Amino acid sequence: MSLVLMSCAVVVNLAHSQQSEAPSNDGWEIEVSEDSDHGHSHGEDAHGHEHGHGDSNEKTAAVTVWGDRFEIFLEHPYIVAGEPTPFVTHVTDLQELVPRTEGQIEFVLRLGTDLPIGRVAKTPVRDGIYIPELTFPKAGTWDISILIPLDGEEHIVKLPPTEVYASEGDVADAPEQEEIEGITFLKEQQWKFPFETVEFISGSGDFSVPEQAVVKGESGPMVFVHVAGETVQPRVVETEEPKDGRIVILSGLQDGDRVVVRGTDAILVSAESDGGHAHGEHGHEESGHGHEHGVSEEAEGDHGHEHGAEGDHPQGESDHGHEHGATGHGEADHHAVGAIHRSEEMRSSLDLTTAAATKGD
C-alpha cells in the first residue's frame, strides 16, 4: 500500500542562530492576532488532523526549517495575493524536545525592497500549533521570517522563498511536486515521546549514535533520518561493533541528514502498523481533511492525533554532545522538495526489530 502526500515539502536546515539579523521594526506594519481558530478544526476526534485548508483538491505547501533553537513545520494552501491564508505552524523546542505551549511568535513578510509586514500570533491554539492568517498584498516571491522570543532572546527562523500567485488560475497552473519516499511520524506522536535528531557532517571524525538508534532490517543495519516535519526515511548503513552503548556509522549517510537518536521505538510501531498513514491532497485526508492512522495504541496511548492532547514528555538525558564529528546545525542549508509516499520496496525493507544492529548479524 502506497503512502501519498500530495503537497509541497520543503526542508531547510539553518546553520547558526540569526539573532543579530533581525530587521529593524521601523516602518513595520504590525497586526496583532489573538489566534482564534478561524474555523479550523484541530482534530477533536481521535483521528483528526484537520488543519482547515479547504477542499481536498486544494494545493498545499509544507515547509520544515531547523533553526538554532526551534524547528518549524508549517503547512499552508498555495497563496493568492490579497487573500487571507492560514499558516498551520508547528513549533518544537529542539533543546527541550517539546512543543511550544505559550508565548507569541511573529511572522515578518518582505517582498523585495518594500517595507516588511509583521503579523503577531499571540498564543498557540493548541500546544505547539499557531494558526495565523497571513495576507500578502502583492504577487511575487516573498521572504518570510519567524521571530520567536525566549528567555530574553529572539530566535529567528527564516523560511525558504515563498511564492505568492496573482490569481487562482495561476495556482491551478502551478506544478505539483515530485514524490519522495517517507514514513509518516506525526508531530503529536513526536511530542508524546522524546524525539531527538543529530545532524551528520562528513569529514569531521567518527559519527556515533546510541545503540537503540540502529535497527535491523532485511537489507542490514538501518537508521531513521528525519527528512521533513512529519516524515522519516530508513537508511541502510554500515556500522562498527557497538562500544560502550554506542555504534559508529561508517557509511550510508549524506551531509545534512538528521539521524533520529531518540524515538526510534515509536517510529517502529508506526512503520509496522497495518495500512500505514495515508495522506491525501494537501496532507489531510478524512473526507478531505483528516489523517488515517496506522499507529497502535501502544505508541499513541489513545490512538489519537489530537492537537493539544495532554501527554507526558519525558526528557531523560539529552544525546547532544555525544556524536563525534557532528554538530547541531550544518554549515549549509539543506533542501528537499516533493510529495511523500512509501513504496513497496521500502515497505518490504521494514522488517524491523528493536535490537541493535552490528556487523556480522
XYZ file of N, CA and C in Angstrom, residues 241-248:
24
model
N 31.262 -2.392 15.433
C 30.693 -3.091 16.580
C 30.300 -2.076 17.656
N 29.243 -2.353 18.397
C 28.880 -1.448 19.492
C 29.994 -1.366 20.533
N 30.129 -0.198 21.127
C 31.113 0.002 22.181
C 30.555 1.015 23.168
N 30.491 0.615 24.423
C 30.015 1.492 25.494
C 28.637 2.071 25.177
N 27.774 1.246 24.583
C 26.407 1.672 24.322
C 26.214 2.512 23.079
N 27.262 2.641 22.264
C 27.176 3.466 21.063
C 27.704 2.691 19.862
N 27.277 3.131 18.675
C 27.696 2.498 17.431
C 28.200 3.577 16.483
N 29.385 3.372 15.924
C 29.926 4.283 14.919
C 29.368 3.895 13.557
